[in-house]
mmCIF file of N, CA and C in Angstrom:
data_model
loop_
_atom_site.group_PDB
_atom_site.id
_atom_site.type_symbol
_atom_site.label_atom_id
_atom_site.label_comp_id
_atom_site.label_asym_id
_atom_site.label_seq_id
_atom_site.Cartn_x
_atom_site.Cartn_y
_atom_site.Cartn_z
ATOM 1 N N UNK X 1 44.352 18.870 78.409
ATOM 2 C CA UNK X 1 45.575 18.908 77.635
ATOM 3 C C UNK X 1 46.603 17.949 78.234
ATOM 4 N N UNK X 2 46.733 16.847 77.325
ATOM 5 C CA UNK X 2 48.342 16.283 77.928
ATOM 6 C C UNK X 2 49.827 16.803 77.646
ATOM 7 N N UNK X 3 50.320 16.478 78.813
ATOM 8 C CA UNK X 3 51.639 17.093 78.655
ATOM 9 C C UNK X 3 52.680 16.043 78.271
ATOM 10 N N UNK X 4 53.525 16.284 77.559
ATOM 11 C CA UNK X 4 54.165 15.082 77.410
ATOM 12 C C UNK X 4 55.960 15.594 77.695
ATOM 13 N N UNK X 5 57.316 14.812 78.702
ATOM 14 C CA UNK X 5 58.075 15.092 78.898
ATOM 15 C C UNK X 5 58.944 14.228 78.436
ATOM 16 N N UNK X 6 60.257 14.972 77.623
ATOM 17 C CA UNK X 6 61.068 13.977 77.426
ATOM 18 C C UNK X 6 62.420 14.054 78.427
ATOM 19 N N UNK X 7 63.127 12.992 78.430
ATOM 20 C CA UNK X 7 63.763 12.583 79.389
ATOM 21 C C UNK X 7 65.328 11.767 78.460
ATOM 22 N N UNK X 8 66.498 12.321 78.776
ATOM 23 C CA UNK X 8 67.481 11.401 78.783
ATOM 24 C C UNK X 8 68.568 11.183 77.527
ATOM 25 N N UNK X 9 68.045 12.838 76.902
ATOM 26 C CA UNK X 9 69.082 13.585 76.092
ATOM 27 C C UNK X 9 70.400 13.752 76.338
ATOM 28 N N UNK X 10 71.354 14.191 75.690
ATOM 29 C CA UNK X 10 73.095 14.345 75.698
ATOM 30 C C UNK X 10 73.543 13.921 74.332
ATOM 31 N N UNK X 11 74.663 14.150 74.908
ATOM 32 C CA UNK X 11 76.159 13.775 74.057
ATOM 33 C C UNK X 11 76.687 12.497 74.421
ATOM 34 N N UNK X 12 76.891 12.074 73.282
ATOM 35 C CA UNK X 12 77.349 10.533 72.871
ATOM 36 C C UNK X 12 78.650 10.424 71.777
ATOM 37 N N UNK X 13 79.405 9.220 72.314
ATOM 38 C CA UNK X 13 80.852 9.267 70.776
ATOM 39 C C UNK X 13 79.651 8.547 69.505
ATOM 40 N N UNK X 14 80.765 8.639 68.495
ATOM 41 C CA UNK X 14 79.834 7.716 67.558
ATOM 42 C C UNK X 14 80.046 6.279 68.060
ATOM 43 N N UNK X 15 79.128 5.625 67.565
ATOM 44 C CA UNK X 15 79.303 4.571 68.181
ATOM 45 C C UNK X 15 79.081 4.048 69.430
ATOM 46 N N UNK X 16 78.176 4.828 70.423
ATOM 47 C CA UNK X 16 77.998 4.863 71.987
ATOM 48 C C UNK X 16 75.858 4.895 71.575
ATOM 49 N N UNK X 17 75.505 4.286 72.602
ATOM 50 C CA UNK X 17 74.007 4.025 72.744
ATOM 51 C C UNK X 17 73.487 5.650 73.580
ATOM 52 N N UNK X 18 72.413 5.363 73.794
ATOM 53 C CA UNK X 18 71.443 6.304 74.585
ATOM 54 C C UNK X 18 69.711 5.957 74.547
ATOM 55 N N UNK X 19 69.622 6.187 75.870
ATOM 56 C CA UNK X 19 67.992 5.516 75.655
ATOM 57 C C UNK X 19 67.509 7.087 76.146
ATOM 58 N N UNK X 20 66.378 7.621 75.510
ATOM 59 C CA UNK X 20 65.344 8.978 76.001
ATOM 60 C C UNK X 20 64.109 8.342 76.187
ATOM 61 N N UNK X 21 63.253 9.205 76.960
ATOM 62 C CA UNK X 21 61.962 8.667 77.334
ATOM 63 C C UNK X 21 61.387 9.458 77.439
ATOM 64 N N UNK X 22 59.922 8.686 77.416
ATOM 65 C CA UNK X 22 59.015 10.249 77.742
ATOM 66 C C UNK X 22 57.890 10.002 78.196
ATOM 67 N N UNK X 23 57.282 10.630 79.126
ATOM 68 C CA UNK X 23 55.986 10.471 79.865
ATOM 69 C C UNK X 23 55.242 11.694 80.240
ATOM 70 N N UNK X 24 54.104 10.959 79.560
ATOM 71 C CA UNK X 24 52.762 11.504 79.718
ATOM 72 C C UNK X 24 51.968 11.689 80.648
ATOM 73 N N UNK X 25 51.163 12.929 81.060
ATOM 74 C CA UNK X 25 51.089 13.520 82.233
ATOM 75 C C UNK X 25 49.573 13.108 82.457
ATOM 76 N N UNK X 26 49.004 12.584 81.582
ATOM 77 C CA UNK X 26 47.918 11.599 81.507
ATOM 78 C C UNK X 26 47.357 10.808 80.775
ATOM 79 N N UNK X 27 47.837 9.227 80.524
ATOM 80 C CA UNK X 27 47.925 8.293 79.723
ATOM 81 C C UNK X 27 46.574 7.949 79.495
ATOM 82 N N UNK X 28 45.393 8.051 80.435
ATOM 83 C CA UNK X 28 44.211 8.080 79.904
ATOM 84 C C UNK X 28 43.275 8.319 78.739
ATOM 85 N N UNK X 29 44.499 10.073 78.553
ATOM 86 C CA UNK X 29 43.508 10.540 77.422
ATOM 87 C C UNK X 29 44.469 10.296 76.150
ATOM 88 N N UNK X 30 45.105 9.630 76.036
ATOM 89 C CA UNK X 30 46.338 9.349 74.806
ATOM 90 C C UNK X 30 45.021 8.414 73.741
ATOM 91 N N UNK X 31 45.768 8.726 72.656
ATOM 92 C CA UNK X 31 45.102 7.021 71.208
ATOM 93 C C UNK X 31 46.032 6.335 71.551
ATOM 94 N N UNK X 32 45.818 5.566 70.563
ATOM 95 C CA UNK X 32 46.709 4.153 70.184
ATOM 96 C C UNK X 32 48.042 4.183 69.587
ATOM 97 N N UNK X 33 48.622 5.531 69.636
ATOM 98 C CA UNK X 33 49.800 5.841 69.101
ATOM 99 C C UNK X 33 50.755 6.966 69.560
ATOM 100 N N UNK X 34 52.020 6.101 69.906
ATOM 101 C CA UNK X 34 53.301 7.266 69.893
ATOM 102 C C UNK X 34 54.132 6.772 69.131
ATOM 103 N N UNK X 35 54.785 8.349 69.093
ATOM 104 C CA UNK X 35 56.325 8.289 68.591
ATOM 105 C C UNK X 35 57.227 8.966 68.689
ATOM 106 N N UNK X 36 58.612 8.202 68.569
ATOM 107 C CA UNK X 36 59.356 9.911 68.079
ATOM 108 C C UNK X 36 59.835 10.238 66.759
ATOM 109 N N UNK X 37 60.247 11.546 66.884
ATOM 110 C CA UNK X 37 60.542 12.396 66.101
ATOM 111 C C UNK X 37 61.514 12.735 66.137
ATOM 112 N N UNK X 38 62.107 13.182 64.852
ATOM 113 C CA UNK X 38 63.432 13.735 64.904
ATOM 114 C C UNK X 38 63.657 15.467 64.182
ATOM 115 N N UNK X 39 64.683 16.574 64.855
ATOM 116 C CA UNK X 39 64.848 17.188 63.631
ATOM 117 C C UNK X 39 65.803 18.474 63.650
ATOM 118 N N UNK X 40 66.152 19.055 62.659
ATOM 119 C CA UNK X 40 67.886 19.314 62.741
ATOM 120 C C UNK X 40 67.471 21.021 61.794
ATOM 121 N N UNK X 41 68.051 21.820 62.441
ATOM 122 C CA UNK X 41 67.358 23.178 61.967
ATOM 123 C C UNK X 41 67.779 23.288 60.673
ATOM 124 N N UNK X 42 66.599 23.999 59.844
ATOM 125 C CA UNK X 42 66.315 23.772 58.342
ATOM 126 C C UNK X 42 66.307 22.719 57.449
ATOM 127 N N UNK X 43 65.437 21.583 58.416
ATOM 128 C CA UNK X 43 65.403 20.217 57.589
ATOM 129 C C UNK X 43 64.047 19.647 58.235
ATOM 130 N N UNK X 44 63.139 19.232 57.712
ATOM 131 C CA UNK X 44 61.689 18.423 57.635
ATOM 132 C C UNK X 44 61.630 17.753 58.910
ATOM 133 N N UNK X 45 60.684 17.183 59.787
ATOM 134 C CA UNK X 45 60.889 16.332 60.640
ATOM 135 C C UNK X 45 60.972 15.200 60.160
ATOM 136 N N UNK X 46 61.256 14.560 60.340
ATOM 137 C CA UNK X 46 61.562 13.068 60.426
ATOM 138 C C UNK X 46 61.248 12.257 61.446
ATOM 139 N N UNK X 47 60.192 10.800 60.774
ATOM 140 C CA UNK X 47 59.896 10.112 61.857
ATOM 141 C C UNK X 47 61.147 9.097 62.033
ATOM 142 N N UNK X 48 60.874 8.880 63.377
ATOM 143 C CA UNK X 48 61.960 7.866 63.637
ATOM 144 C C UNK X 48 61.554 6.637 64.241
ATOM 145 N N UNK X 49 60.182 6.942 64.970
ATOM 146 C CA UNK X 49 59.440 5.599 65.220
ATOM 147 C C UNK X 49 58.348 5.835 66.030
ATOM 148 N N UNK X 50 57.394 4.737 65.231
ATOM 149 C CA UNK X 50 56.402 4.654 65.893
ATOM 150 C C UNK X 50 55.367 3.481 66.264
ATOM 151 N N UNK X 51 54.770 3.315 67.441
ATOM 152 C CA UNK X 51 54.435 2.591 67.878
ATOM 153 C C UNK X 51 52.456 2.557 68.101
ATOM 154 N N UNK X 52 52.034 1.205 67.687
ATOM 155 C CA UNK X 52 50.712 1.481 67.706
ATOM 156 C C UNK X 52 50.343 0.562 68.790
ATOM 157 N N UNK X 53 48.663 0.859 69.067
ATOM 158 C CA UNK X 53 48.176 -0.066 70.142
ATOM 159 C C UNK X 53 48.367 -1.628 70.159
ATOM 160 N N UNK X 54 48.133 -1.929 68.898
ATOM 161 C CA UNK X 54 48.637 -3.496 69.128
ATOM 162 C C UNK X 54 50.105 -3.700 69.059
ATOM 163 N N UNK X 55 50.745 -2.830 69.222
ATOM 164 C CA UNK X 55 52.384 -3.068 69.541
ATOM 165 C C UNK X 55 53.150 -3.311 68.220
ATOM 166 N N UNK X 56 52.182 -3.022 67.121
ATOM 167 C CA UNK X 56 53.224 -2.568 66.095
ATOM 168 C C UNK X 56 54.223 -1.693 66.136
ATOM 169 N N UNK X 57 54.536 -1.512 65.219
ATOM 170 C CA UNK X 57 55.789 -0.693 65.124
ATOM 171 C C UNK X 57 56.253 -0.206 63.646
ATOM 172 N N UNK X 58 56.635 0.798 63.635
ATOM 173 C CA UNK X 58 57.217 1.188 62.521
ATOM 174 C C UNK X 58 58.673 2.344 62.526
ATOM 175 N N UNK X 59 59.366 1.793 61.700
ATOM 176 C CA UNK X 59 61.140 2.988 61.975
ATOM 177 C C UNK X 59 61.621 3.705 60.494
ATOM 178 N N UNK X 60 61.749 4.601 60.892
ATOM 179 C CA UNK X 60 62.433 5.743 59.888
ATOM 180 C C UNK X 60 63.646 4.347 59.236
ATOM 181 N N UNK X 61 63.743 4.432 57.920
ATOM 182 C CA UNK X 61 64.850 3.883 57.566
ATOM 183 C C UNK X 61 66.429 3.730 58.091
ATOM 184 N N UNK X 62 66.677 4.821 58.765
ATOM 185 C CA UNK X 62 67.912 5.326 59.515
ATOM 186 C C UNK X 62 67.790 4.337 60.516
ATOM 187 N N UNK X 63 66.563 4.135 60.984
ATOM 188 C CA UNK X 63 66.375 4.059 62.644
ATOM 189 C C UNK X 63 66.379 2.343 62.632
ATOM 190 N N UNK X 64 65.792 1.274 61.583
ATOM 191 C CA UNK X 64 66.201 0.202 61.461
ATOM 192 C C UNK X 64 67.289 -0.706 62.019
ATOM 193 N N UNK X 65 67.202 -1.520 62.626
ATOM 194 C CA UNK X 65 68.225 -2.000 63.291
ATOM 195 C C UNK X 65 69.142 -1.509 63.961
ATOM 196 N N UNK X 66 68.964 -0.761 64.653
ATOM 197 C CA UNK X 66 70.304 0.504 65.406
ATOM 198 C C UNK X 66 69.019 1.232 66.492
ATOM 199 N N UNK X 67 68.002 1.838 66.335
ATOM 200 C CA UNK X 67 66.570 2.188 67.486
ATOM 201 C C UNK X 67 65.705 1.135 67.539
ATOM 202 N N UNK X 68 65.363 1.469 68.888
ATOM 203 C CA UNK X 68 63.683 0.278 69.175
ATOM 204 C C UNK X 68 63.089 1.148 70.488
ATOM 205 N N UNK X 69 62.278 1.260 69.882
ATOM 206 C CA UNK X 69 61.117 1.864 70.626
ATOM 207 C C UNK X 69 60.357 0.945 71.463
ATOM 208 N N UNK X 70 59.720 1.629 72.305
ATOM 209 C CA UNK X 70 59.024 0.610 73.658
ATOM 210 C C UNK X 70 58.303 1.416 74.266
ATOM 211 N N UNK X 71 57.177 0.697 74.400
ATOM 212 C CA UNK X 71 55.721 1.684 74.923
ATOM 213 C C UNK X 71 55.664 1.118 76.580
ATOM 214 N N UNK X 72 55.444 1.316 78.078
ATOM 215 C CA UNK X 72 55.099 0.946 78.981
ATOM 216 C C UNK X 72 53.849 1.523 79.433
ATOM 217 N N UNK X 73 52.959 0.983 79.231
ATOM 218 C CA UNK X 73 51.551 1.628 79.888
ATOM 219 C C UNK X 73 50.948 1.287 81.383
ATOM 220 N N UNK X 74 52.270 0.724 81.801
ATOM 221 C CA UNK X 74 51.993 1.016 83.580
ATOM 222 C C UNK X 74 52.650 1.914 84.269
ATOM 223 N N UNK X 75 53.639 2.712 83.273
ATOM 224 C CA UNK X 75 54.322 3.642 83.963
ATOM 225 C C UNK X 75 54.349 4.328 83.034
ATOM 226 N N UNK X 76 53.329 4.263 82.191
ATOM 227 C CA UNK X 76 52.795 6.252 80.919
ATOM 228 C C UNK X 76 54.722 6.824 80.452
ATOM 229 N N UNK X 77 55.097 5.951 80.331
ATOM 230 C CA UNK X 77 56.494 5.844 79.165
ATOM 231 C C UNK X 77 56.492 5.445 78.001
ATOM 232 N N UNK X 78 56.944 6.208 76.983
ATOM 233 C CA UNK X 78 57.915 5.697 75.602
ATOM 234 C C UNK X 78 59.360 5.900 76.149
ATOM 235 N N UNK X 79 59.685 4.976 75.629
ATOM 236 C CA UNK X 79 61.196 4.471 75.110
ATOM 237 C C UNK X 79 61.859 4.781 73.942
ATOM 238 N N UNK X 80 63.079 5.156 74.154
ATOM 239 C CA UNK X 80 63.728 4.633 72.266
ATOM 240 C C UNK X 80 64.899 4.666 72.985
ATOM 241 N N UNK X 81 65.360 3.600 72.460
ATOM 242 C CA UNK X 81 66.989 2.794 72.730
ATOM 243 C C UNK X 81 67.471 2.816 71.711
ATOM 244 N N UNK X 82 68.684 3.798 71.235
ATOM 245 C CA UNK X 82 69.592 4.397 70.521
ATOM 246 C C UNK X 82 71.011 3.771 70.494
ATOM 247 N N UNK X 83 71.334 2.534 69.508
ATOM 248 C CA UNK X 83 72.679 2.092 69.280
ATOM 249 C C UNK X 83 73.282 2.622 68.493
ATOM 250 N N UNK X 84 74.835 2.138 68.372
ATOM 251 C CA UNK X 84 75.421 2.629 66.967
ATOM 252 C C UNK X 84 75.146 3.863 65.940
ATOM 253 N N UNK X 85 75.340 4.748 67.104
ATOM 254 C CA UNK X 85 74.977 6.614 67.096
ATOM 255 C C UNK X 85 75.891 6.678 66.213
ATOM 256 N N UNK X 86 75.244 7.645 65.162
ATOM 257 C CA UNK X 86 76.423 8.630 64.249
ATOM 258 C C UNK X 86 75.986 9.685 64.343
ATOM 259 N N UNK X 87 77.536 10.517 64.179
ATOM 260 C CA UNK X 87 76.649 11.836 63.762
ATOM 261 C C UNK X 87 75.875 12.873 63.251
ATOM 262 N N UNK X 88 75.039 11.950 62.440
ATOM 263 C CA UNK X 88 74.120 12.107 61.584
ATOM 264 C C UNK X 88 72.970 12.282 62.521
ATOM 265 N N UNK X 89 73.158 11.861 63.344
ATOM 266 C CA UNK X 89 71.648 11.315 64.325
ATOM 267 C C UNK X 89 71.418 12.597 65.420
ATOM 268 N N UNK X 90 72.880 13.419 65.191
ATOM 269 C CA UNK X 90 72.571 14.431 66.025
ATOM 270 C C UNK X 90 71.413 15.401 65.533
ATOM 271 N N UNK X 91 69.964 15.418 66.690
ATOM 272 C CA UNK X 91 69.050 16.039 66.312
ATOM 273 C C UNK X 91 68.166 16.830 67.656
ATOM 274 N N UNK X 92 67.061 17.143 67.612
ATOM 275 C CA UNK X 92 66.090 17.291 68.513
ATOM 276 C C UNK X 92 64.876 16.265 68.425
ATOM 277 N N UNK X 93 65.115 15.252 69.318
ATOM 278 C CA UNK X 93 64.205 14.184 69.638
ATOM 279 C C UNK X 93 62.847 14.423 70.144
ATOM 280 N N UNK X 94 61.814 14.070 69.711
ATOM 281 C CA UNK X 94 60.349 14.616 70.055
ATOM 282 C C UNK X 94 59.586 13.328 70.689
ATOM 283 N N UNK X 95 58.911 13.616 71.747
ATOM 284 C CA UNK X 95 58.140 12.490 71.574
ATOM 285 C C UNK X 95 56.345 13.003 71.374
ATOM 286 N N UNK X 96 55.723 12.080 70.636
ATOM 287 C CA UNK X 96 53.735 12.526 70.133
ATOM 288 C C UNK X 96 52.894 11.505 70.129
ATOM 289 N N UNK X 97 51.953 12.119 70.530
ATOM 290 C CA UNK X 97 50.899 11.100 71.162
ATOM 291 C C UNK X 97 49.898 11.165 70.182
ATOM 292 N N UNK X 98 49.055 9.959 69.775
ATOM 293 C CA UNK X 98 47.829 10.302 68.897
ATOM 294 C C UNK X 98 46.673 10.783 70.460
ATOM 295 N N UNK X 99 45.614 11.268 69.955
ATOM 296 C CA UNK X 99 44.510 11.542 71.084
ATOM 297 C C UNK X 99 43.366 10.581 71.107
ATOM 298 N N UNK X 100 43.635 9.564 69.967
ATOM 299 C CA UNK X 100 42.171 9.166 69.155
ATOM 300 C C UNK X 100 40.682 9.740 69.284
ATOM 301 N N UNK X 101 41.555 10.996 68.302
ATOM 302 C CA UNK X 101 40.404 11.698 67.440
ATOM 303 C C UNK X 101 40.699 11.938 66.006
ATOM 304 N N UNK X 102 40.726 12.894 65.517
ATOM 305 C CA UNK X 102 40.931 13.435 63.835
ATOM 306 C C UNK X 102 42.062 14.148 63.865
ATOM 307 N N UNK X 103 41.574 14.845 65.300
ATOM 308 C CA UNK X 103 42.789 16.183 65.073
ATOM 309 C C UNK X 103 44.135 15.458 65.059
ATOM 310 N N UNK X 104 45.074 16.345 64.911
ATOM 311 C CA UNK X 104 46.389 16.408 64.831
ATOM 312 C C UNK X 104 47.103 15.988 63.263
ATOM 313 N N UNK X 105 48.683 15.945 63.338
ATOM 314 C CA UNK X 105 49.339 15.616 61.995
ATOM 315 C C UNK X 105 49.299 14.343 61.801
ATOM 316 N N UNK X 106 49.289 13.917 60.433
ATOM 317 C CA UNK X 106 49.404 12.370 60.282
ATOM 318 C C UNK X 106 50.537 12.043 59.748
ATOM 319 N N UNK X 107 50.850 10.967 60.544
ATOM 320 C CA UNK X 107 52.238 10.138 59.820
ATOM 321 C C UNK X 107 51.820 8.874 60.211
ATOM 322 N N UNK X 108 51.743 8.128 58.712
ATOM 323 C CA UNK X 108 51.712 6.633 58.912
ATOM 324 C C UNK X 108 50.146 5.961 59.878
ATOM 325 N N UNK X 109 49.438 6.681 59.220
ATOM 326 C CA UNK X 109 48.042 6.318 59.889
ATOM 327 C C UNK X 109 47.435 6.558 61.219
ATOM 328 N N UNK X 110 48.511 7.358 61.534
ATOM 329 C CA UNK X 110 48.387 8.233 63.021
ATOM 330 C C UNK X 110 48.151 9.504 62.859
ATOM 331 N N UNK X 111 47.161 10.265 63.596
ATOM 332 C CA UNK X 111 47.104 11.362 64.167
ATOM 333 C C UNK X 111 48.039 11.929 65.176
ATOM 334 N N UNK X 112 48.169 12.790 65.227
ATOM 335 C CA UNK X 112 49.817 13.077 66.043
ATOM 336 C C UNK X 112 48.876 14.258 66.579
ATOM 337 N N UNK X 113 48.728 14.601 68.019
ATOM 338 C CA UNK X 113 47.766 15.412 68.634
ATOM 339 C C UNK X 113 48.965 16.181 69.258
ATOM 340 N N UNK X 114 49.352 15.323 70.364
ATOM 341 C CA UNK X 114 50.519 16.002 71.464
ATOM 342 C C UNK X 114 51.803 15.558 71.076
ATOM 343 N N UNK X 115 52.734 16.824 71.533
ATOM 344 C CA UNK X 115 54.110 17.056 71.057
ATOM 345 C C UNK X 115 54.864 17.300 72.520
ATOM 346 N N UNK X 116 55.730 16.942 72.716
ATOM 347 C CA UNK X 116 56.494 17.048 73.413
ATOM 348 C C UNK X 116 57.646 18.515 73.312
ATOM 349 N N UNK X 117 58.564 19.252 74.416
ATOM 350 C CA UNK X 117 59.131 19.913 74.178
ATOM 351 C C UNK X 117 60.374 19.431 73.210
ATOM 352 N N UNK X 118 60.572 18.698 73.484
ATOM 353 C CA UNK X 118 61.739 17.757 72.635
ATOM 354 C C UNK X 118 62.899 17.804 73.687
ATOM 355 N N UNK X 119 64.076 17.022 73.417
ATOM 356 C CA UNK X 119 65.299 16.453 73.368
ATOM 357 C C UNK X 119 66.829 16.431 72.650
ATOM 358 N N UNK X 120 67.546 17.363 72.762
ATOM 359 C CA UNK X 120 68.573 17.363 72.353
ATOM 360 C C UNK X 120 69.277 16.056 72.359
ATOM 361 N N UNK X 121 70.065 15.296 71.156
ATOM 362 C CA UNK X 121 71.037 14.172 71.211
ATOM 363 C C UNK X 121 72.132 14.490 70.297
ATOM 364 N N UNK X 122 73.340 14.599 70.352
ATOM 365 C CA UNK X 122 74.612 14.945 70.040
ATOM 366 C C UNK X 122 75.367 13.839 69.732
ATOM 367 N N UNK X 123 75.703 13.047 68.565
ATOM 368 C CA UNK X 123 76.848 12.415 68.287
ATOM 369 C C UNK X 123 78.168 13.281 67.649
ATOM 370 N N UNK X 124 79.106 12.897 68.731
ATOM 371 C CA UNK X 124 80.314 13.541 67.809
ATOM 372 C C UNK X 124 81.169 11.948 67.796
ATOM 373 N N UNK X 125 82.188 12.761 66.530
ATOM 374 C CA UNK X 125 82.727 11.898 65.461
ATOM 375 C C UNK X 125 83.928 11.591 66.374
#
């Protein structure tokens, strides 16, 4: 079982950055895909980005030009670098690993195996 930790949650003005991270407690057994997640009690998750083995990428509409995600596989980290925060964005940040297998949820041609505890991020107005 991998564990996956996120890192580097808080409170932010609008308009103030934040980078969270998250690492995996064994990058070995990961697929070709992370991401994060977003999500705000009594509302759907929402992807916010995700990243594949050849270093694609893909972002929640919100997340477009304002997040960028970043994979390091010498130090078993995701990234997401958070500009031009609103408070819209205040959510619980997830980060998920594909396993490359079948199992798990799919978003965007990924299997989503491992979940992270998540991440609180707070924009106030």
């Amino acid at each position: 079982q991998v564990l996956l930790a996120e890192s580097g949650g808080g409170s932010v003005e609008a308009g103030g950055s934040l980078k969270i991270s998250c690492v995996a407690s064994d990058y070995t057994s990961l697929g070709s895909c992370m991401g994060w997640f977003r999500q705000v009690p009594g509302k759907e998750r929402e992807v916010v980005a995700i990243i594949y083995g050849d270093g694609g990428t893909i972002y929640g509409d919100f997340a477009k030009g304002r997040f960028t995600i970043s994979r390091d596989n010498a130090k078993n980290s995701l990234d997401l670098q958070m500009n031009s925060l609103k408070p819209v964005d205040t959510a619980t940040y997830t980060c998920a690993a594909s396993a490359g297998s079948s199992r798990g949820e799919l978003y965007f041609g990924c299997r989503f195996a491992y979940w992270g505890q998540g991440t609180q991020v707070t924009v106030s107005s």
